[in-house]
Amino acid sequence: MKSDILAFAITAKLFVVSIIIISSLFPNHRADAFSPPKHSCTSKLDYFLQLILDGFHKWDAIYFHFISINGYIYENTLAFFPLLPLTLRIISRVTYFFPSLWSLWVHNILIGVFWSFLCHVLGAIQMYKLSKLTLMGEYISVTSALLYAINPASVFFSTLYSEPFYSLLLISGLVWLAEGSYTQGCFVLSLTAACRSNGIVNCGFGCFPHFIFLINELSDIYKQKMSIFFAFFKVFEAVLYRILIFFSIIGGSLLPYLFYQYYAAYLYCFTEPKPSYLSFLTPEYPSQELADFAEELGVLTPYTVNATVHAVWCPGIPWSSYSLLQKHFWNVGAFRYYELKQLPNFLLALPVLILVFKTVSLFAKRAPRTLLSLGILAETEKQRLILPHIYHIIFLSLYGMVNVHIQVLTRMMFSSCPVLYWYCASVLLDEENDVFTRVARSRKSKSKKGIKIHGLDDMHHVVAPSTYPPWSSQRILLYYFYSYIIVGCVMHSNFLPWT
């Protein structure tokens, strides 16, 4: 089954990449976007590759590509976390074998497209594994993986954005946790905080199993007949041990974020001369073109910082510098995006918010005791395994509606919330009543909808809108997925407002 999922994911990715390449051939919309000086083409092949890859190099992708080439030479680039550009920088330099054929500038984009392709395809396999480990049925697990491969944010999973890398790390970390490999799982989850800022909250996935362990240990102590003194000692020992684990997990998740914030401070807030042995941490001195562009943008470089000139967000190091930087350059903050002119972006985010609401409300309806008791009174192990995903999606959606540019919610939720795919899969298979409650049977000939998934042809069938009745919830859901893929690829690739 995994090989069929892999084949489906590769086919879906090739379809999306093809749309982006074709869209790259059309003239770009004149957008108010970050537009650093472009390199000069070194050959006809270099020019051709730059032409067909143009659609992969839009909006945030320009920032990630710029950072991977030049480092954090402009202060506004610090809003983009380092794991993706650092990975692209290393791979592109290690694999740059043919400098006479095309430039490093183009090669870096090629590597970025390949990396996103690889992460998204592998993420589909991991989604299947995670679904099985969360006690989902075979058909729900397969369908979740298929929907992951064709999610509405596919354009961002195909260009130089951090979503596919982040999502692969997140799902892989959750797989390790579900398999009982807590150290490996927590380590991988901590890496998500170096990829995207919302990765910090993933520490909750690592803490939750230990919270349940603590409750079980306290319950066992309560059931045992022992003296009050010895019982108190056992309780103290159990609580202290788990608290140390909680702090270790939370600290491990915060470390990448804190290191990055102090690195930003090192570049833009510390005015003392930087020691020579740390020169590798400082970007190369900008060319005259880059220096002129920095002046045009009104941004600092590490070489324009001095005793009287430093970044306005420096007082926030380390805790609030990121939010201050976002506020300074993108007007990000609580309810700052609630303007009448942003109504189209709210409408773009509406479908995913509806799906989030339906996911959470279904779980609350099927497992209210589990939801309200933090899993202590869970009726089934499956509910307990799903619960942290419910808390996670609630937090992300509420935070996103208040604090971020609302249109970002589509890619944020579909890259961060496996439970969203489980719910969507249950809609397609007409198993909404069972997806959050009943443990799947090991053998099942078909879904309630009468759909069989025994091979690649069946996979194409289950995600084909024509499989379902007109105006059914299944067909509407798939129309949402496919319309966002096609419209998103065309608009995003031509600098139209699809971010």
XYZ file of C-alpha atoms in Angstrom:
499
model
C 0.000 0.000 0.000
C 2.864 2.405 0.760
C 4.263 1.981 -2.750
C 0.871 2.890 -4.213
C 0.643 5.952 -1.966
C 4.140 6.935 -3.068
C 3.182 6.575 -6.742
C 0.026 8.637 -6.213
C 1.925 11.380 -4.363
C 4.598 11.584 -7.075
C 1.928 11.816 -9.784
C 0.095 14.558 -7.887
C 3.324 16.502 -7.365
C 4.254 16.264 -11.038
C 0.818 17.639 -11.910
C 1.255 20.626 -9.575
C 4.822 21.279 -10.733
C 3.637 21.195 -14.354
C 0.978 23.838 -13.666
C 3.561 26.075 -11.999
C 6.032 25.696 -14.880
C 3.349 26.509 -17.468
C 2.187 29.485 -15.385
C 5.787 30.722 -15.227
C 5.669 31.416 -18.967
C 2.980 34.095 -18.567
C 3.794 37.733 -17.693
C 3.990 38.520 -13.988
C 1.622 40.839 -12.193
C 3.367 43.946 -10.861
C 3.329 43.174 -7.147
C 4.552 45.076 -4.126
C 6.928 42.318 -3.068
C 10.516 41.828 -1.973
C 12.549 42.148 -5.170
C 16.325 42.075 -4.594
C 18.738 42.536 -7.512
C 18.689 39.559 -9.865
C 21.785 37.817 -11.111
C 22.948 38.004 -14.707
C 22.360 34.843 -16.729
C 25.560 32.903 -17.368
C 24.361 30.801 -20.320
C 21.362 30.063 -22.527
C 20.507 27.081 -20.325
C 20.719 29.305 -17.268
C 18.276 31.737 -18.892
C 15.897 28.911 -19.852
C 15.927 27.426 -16.347
C 15.352 30.827 -14.802
C 12.366 31.287 -17.116
C 10.613 27.990 -16.319
C 11.461 28.149 -12.606
C 10.169 31.689 -12.205
C 6.860 30.516 -10.730
C 8.673 28.744 -7.889
C 10.399 31.999 -6.902
C 7.552 34.211 -5.670
C 6.527 35.953 -2.458
C 8.112 34.234 0.591
C 10.127 31.929 -1.670
C 12.182 34.969 -2.700
C 13.167 35.506 0.929
C 14.144 31.883 1.541
C 16.140 31.792 -1.691
C 17.822 35.118 -0.901
C 18.808 33.951 2.592
C 20.215 30.657 1.298
C 22.412 32.608 -1.147
C 23.370 35.688 0.894
C 22.610 34.859 4.516
C 20.715 37.256 6.766
C 22.178 40.338 5.119
C 18.937 42.349 5.541
C 17.142 42.662 8.863
C 13.688 42.036 7.337
C 14.817 38.552 6.271
C 15.041 37.548 9.946
C 11.289 36.868 9.931
C 12.099 33.669 8.011
C 13.500 30.903 10.173
C 16.856 29.355 9.256
C 16.407 25.599 8.884
C 15.124 25.619 5.292
C 17.549 28.214 3.847
C 20.464 26.615 5.698
C 19.523 23.191 4.301
C 19.223 24.579 0.771
C 22.528 26.416 1.145
C 24.399 23.273 2.187
C 22.833 20.958 -0.399
C 23.163 23.423 -3.276
C 26.852 23.987 -2.598
C 27.616 20.299 -2.171
C 25.803 19.399 -5.411
C 26.919 22.306 -7.604
C 28.913 20.220 -10.076
C 28.332 22.123 -13.335
C 29.011 25.849 -12.820
C 29.557 26.288 -16.548
C 26.003 25.134 -17.341
C 23.948 27.221 -14.933
C 24.472 29.647 -12.070
C 24.401 28.897 -8.360
C 21.404 31.245 -8.183
C 19.380 28.950 -10.461
C 20.859 25.796 -8.934
C 19.601 26.882 -5.529
C 16.056 27.160 -6.866
C 16.351 23.721 -8.478
C 17.450 22.242 -5.158
C 14.600 24.023 -3.377
C 11.998 22.632 -5.776
C 13.453 19.129 -5.457
C 13.594 19.407 -1.661
C 9.954 20.503 -1.408
C 8.975 17.698 -3.802
C 10.818 15.118 -1.704
C 9.480 16.374 1.632
C 5.881 16.429 0.433
C 6.033 12.924 -1.051
C 7.705 11.473 2.051
C 5.205 13.364 4.188
C 2.364 11.446 2.519
C 3.976 8.141 3.533
C 4.483 9.400 7.078
C 0.873 10.569 7.210
C -0.234 7.025 6.429
C 2.021 5.616 9.171
C 0.853 8.166 11.730
C -2.787 7.464 10.929
C -2.282 3.744 11.504
C -0.446 4.389 14.770
C -3.334 6.607 15.895
C -5.623 3.596 15.452
C -7.297 4.887 12.310
C -8.704 2.324 9.906
C -6.853 1.278 6.771
C -9.136 3.255 4.478
C -9.050 6.404 6.615
C -5.253 6.111 6.786
C -4.860 5.711 3.028
C -7.344 8.463 2.210
C -5.651 10.838 4.675
C -2.347 10.276 2.892
C -3.978 10.889 -0.499
C -5.575 14.122 0.702
C -2.239 15.209 2.140
C -0.721 14.769 -1.333
C -3.400 16.985 -2.920
C -4.035 19.442 -0.086
C -5.309 22.971 -0.881
C -1.928 24.468 0.031
C -0.118 22.350 -2.587
C 1.421 25.367 -4.319
C 3.257 26.198 -1.083
C 4.285 22.537 -0.754
C 5.896 22.772 -4.211
C 7.860 26.028 -4.128
C 10.643 27.320 -1.878
C 8.406 27.577 1.175
C 9.078 25.996 4.563
C 5.710 24.187 4.808
C 6.671 20.805 3.257
C 9.898 20.548 5.291
C 8.131 21.612 8.463
C 5.248 19.218 7.878
C 7.560 16.263 7.236
C 9.473 16.967 10.455
C 6.264 17.346 12.445
C 4.605 14.169 11.188
C 7.856 12.176 11.500
C 8.267 13.356 15.085
C 4.687 12.322 15.838
C 5.326 8.902 14.287
C 8.317 8.372 16.585
C 6.278 9.456 19.603
C 3.476 7.068 18.656
C 6.023 4.259 18.335
C 7.330 4.997 21.832
C 10.639 6.542 20.709
C 10.168 9.657 22.830
C 13.716 11.007 22.666
C 13.920 10.819 18.877
C 10.389 12.157 18.516
C 10.960 15.145 20.779
C 14.260 15.928 19.063
C 12.636 15.994 15.623
C 9.734 18.072 16.945
C 12.235 20.562 18.382
C 13.665 20.996 14.879
C 10.276 22.282 13.719
C 10.897 25.364 15.875
C 13.939 26.109 13.704
C 11.767 25.808 10.604
C 8.666 27.820 11.515
C 7.735 29.903 14.545
C 4.610 27.838 15.283
C 6.895 24.829 15.763
C 7.395 25.923 19.370
C 3.921 24.725 20.359
C 4.693 21.210 19.117
C 6.349 20.552 22.473
C 2.810 19.838 23.674
C 2.797 16.607 21.671
C 5.908 15.472 23.538
C 4.585 16.519 26.938
C 1.135 14.951 26.639
C 2.191 11.255 26.866
C 4.197 12.030 30.002
C 1.193 13.815 31.496
C -0.847 10.634 30.970
C 2.021 8.558 32.415
C 1.975 10.784 35.500
C -1.788 10.399 35.943
C -1.469 6.614 35.652
C 1.401 6.556 38.164
C -0.579 8.643 40.660
C -3.582 6.380 40.149
C -1.456 3.296 40.842
C -0.057 4.891 44.011
C -3.585 5.714 45.190
C -4.688 2.098 44.683
C -1.754 0.655 46.635
C -1.964 0.153 50.371
C 0.972 1.998 51.906
C 1.734 4.438 54.686
C 0.948 8.128 54.165
C 4.639 9.017 54.399
C 5.681 6.465 51.783
C 2.749 7.421 49.524
C 3.748 11.091 49.768
C 7.328 10.185 48.862
C 6.190 8.160 45.840
C 3.931 11.002 44.664
C 6.726 13.541 45.103
C 9.149 11.314 43.194
C 6.717 10.729 40.314
C 5.739 14.400 40.014
C 9.331 15.629 40.197
C 10.478 13.141 37.566
C 7.745 14.130 35.124
C 8.267 17.852 35.777
C 11.929 17.437 34.872
C 10.872 15.704 31.658
C 8.371 18.488 30.895
C 11.051 21.136 31.349
C 13.470 19.144 29.199
C 10.951 18.847 26.363
C 9.866 22.488 26.541
C 13.478 23.635 26.857
C 14.478 21.501 23.887
C 11.713 23.064 21.803
C 12.687 26.576 22.845
C 16.413 26.154 22.213
C 16.300 26.498 18.392
C 14.113 29.591 18.725
C 16.342 31.155 21.384
C 19.542 30.371 19.484
C 18.081 32.011 16.415
C 16.953 35.102 18.332
C 20.403 35.519 19.859
C 21.945 35.048 16.419
C 19.728 37.879 15.156
C 20.896 39.979 18.096
C 24.518 39.102 17.315
C 24.074 40.462 13.792
C 21.933 43.530 14.420
C 22.045 44.487 18.105
C 25.599 43.889 19.365
C 27.608 46.947 18.390
C 30.974 45.723 19.663
C 33.460 44.423 17.060
C 32.698 40.799 16.269
C 35.527 38.342 17.059
C 37.342 36.896 14.061
C 36.776 33.288 15.172
C 33.023 33.869 14.727
C 33.363 35.373 11.264
C 31.607 32.345 9.738
C 28.400 33.505 11.455
C 28.397 36.847 9.667
C 27.172 37.144 6.062
C 29.655 38.321 3.469
C 29.929 42.051 2.939
C 27.131 43.045 0.531
C 27.887 44.094 -3.013
C 27.176 47.673 -3.996
C 23.914 46.540 -5.604
C 22.768 44.840 -2.406
C 23.874 47.781 -0.269
C 21.944 50.203 -2.487
C 18.866 47.980 -2.322
C 19.070 47.893 1.487
C 19.133 51.687 1.521
C 16.177 51.777 -0.875
C 14.207 49.421 1.393
C 15.235 51.286 4.508
C 16.581 48.172 6.224
C 19.774 47.604 8.155
C 22.578 45.208 7.317
C 25.037 43.781 9.862
C 27.558 46.261 8.459
C 25.447 49.393 9.034
C 24.850 48.677 12.731
C 26.884 50.812 15.132
C 26.697 52.370 18.584
C 23.954 54.783 17.518
C 22.175 52.702 14.867
C 20.619 49.332 15.657
C 17.386 47.490 14.946
C 14.224 48.809 16.606
C 13.293 45.294 17.720
C 16.491 44.733 19.710
C 14.892 45.498 23.117
C 12.666 42.454 22.604
C 15.542 39.935 22.539
C 14.982 37.066 23.007
C 11.287 36.652 23.771
C 9.427 39.302 21.782
C 11.941 40.327 19.123
C 10.260 38.130 16.506
C 6.823 39.636 17.118
C 8.295 43.167 17.134
C 10.058 42.471 13.841
C 6.835 41.118 12.312
C 4.952 44.156 13.567
C 7.580 46.562 12.199
C 7.808 45.139 8.669
C 4.442 43.413 8.088
C 2.057 45.088 10.536
C 1.432 41.721 12.202
C -0.295 41.862 15.570
C -3.534 41.235 17.429
C -6.501 42.110 15.178
C -4.334 44.351 12.970
C -5.550 42.505 9.882
C -9.222 43.182 10.577
C -9.791 45.762 7.850
C -12.532 45.926 5.243
C -10.002 45.748 2.406
C -8.849 42.338 3.709
C -12.306 40.792 3.292
C -11.209 38.711 0.237
C -8.417 37.164 2.311
C -10.884 36.292 5.079
C -13.051 34.585 2.474
C -10.020 32.614 1.238
C -9.405 31.345 4.768
C -13.078 30.598 5.444
C -13.125 26.998 4.074
C -10.281 25.811 6.284
C -11.828 27.519 9.315
C -15.107 25.721 8.602
C -13.227 22.412 8.425
C -11.469 23.182 11.710
C -14.787 24.016 13.368
C -16.418 20.824 12.099
C -13.398 18.743 13.198
C -13.387 20.131 16.725
C -17.175 20.087 17.121
C -17.340 16.466 15.957
C -14.716 15.427 18.512
C -16.462 17.444 21.239
C -19.727 15.713 20.378
C -18.254 12.205 20.279
C -15.799 12.512 23.167
C -16.832 15.355 25.522
C -15.398 13.689 28.633
C -12.064 13.183 26.916
C -11.928 16.795 25.738
C -12.860 18.376 29.072
C -10.782 16.070 31.296
C -7.472 16.525 29.428
C -7.692 12.868 28.448
C -7.841 11.592 32.021
C -11.367 10.231 31.536
C -10.896 9.108 27.948
C -13.219 6.278 27.004
C -10.807 4.767 24.478
C -7.097 4.884 23.767
C -7.896 6.241 20.307
C -9.585 9.319 21.790
C -6.592 9.893 24.025
C -4.210 9.687 21.065
C -6.276 12.178 19.055
C -6.804 14.645 21.921
C -3.490 16.584 21.678
C -4.201 17.085 17.975
C -7.545 18.671 18.887
C -5.957 21.034 21.415
C -3.261 21.864 18.860
C -5.696 22.722 16.061
C -7.830 24.827 18.417
C -4.816 26.849 19.533
C -3.413 27.363 16.026
C -6.742 28.425 14.547
C -7.539 30.876 17.353
C -4.037 32.315 17.340
C -4.077 32.560 13.558
C -7.425 34.357 13.440
C -6.170 36.947 15.924
C -2.501 37.440 15.114
C -1.490 36.446 11.585
C -2.387 37.463 8.064
C -5.571 35.453 7.757
C -4.884 33.966 4.307
C -1.850 32.189 5.776
C -4.201 29.947 7.767
C -4.790 27.586 4.843
C -1.143 26.602 4.517
C -0.522 26.812 8.256
C -3.338 24.416 9.152
C -2.759 21.939 6.324
C 0.966 21.754 7.116
C 0.482 21.439 10.875
C -2.681 19.475 11.652
C -2.952 15.771 10.742
C -6.367 15.659 12.417
C -7.700 17.867 9.623
C -6.885 15.138 7.098
C -8.491 12.463 9.279
C -11.699 14.441 9.392
C -11.677 15.131 5.631
C -11.009 11.436 4.955
C -13.969 10.494 7.146
C -16.176 12.834 5.107
C -15.147 11.165 1.847
C -15.703 7.679 3.262
C -18.859 8.617 5.186
C -17.294 7.513 8.484
C -17.631 10.731 10.490
C -19.502 8.929 13.259
C -16.633 6.502 13.824
C -13.439 8.388 13.008
C -12.906 9.774 16.532
C -14.459 6.972 18.558
C -14.298 3.445 17.245
C -11.021 1.566 16.866
C -10.806 0.239 13.328
C -11.214 -3.435 12.669
C -8.173 -5.110 11.191
C -10.131 -6.539 8.258
C -12.615 -4.477 6.340
C -13.738 -5.158 2.773
C -15.077 -1.681 2.003
C -15.969 1.662 3.571
C -19.511 2.623 4.534
C -19.688 4.496 1.255
C -19.006 1.231 -0.527
C -15.554 2.385 -1.627
C -12.721 -0.131 -1.860
C -9.072 0.944 -1.801
C -6.930 -1.974 -2.903
C -4.566 -0.313 -5.370
C -3.564 2.793 -7.277
C -6.698 2.809 -9.458
C -8.889 2.750 -6.362
C -6.884 5.650 -4.913
C -7.605 7.788 -7.967
C -11.243 6.765 -7.659
C -11.625 7.820 -4.027
C -10.353 11.376 -4.694
C -12.286 11.844 -7.946
C -15.259 14.225 -7.536
C -17.249 12.215 -10.084
C -17.287 9.288 -7.635
C -19.765 11.133 -5.425
C -23.283 12.550 -6.002
C -23.623 16.171 -7.196
C -23.671 18.715 -4.349
C -22.656 16.052 -1.850
C -20.278 17.055 0.941
C -17.671 14.735 -0.584
C -17.777 16.434 -3.974
C -17.754 19.932 -2.471
C -14.739 19.013 -0.329
C -12.793 17.738 -3.343
C -13.763 20.786 -5.407
C -12.290 22.902 -2.614
C -9.043 20.948 -2.704
C -8.655 20.980 -6.486
C -9.773 24.576 -7.041
C -7.245 25.850 -4.492
C -4.529 23.781 -6.162
C -5.213 25.062 -9.683
C -6.135 28.665 -8.889
C -3.391 28.856 -6.278
C -0.706 27.621 -8.667
C -1.723 30.048 -11.417
C -2.116 33.089 -9.176
C 0.875 32.497 -6.924
C 3.189 31.760 -9.847
C 2.338 35.088 -11.480
C 2.712 37.298 -8.403
C -1.034 37.599 -7.909
C -2.209 37.795 -4.267
C -2.162 34.138 -3.246
C 0.089 33.949 -0.217
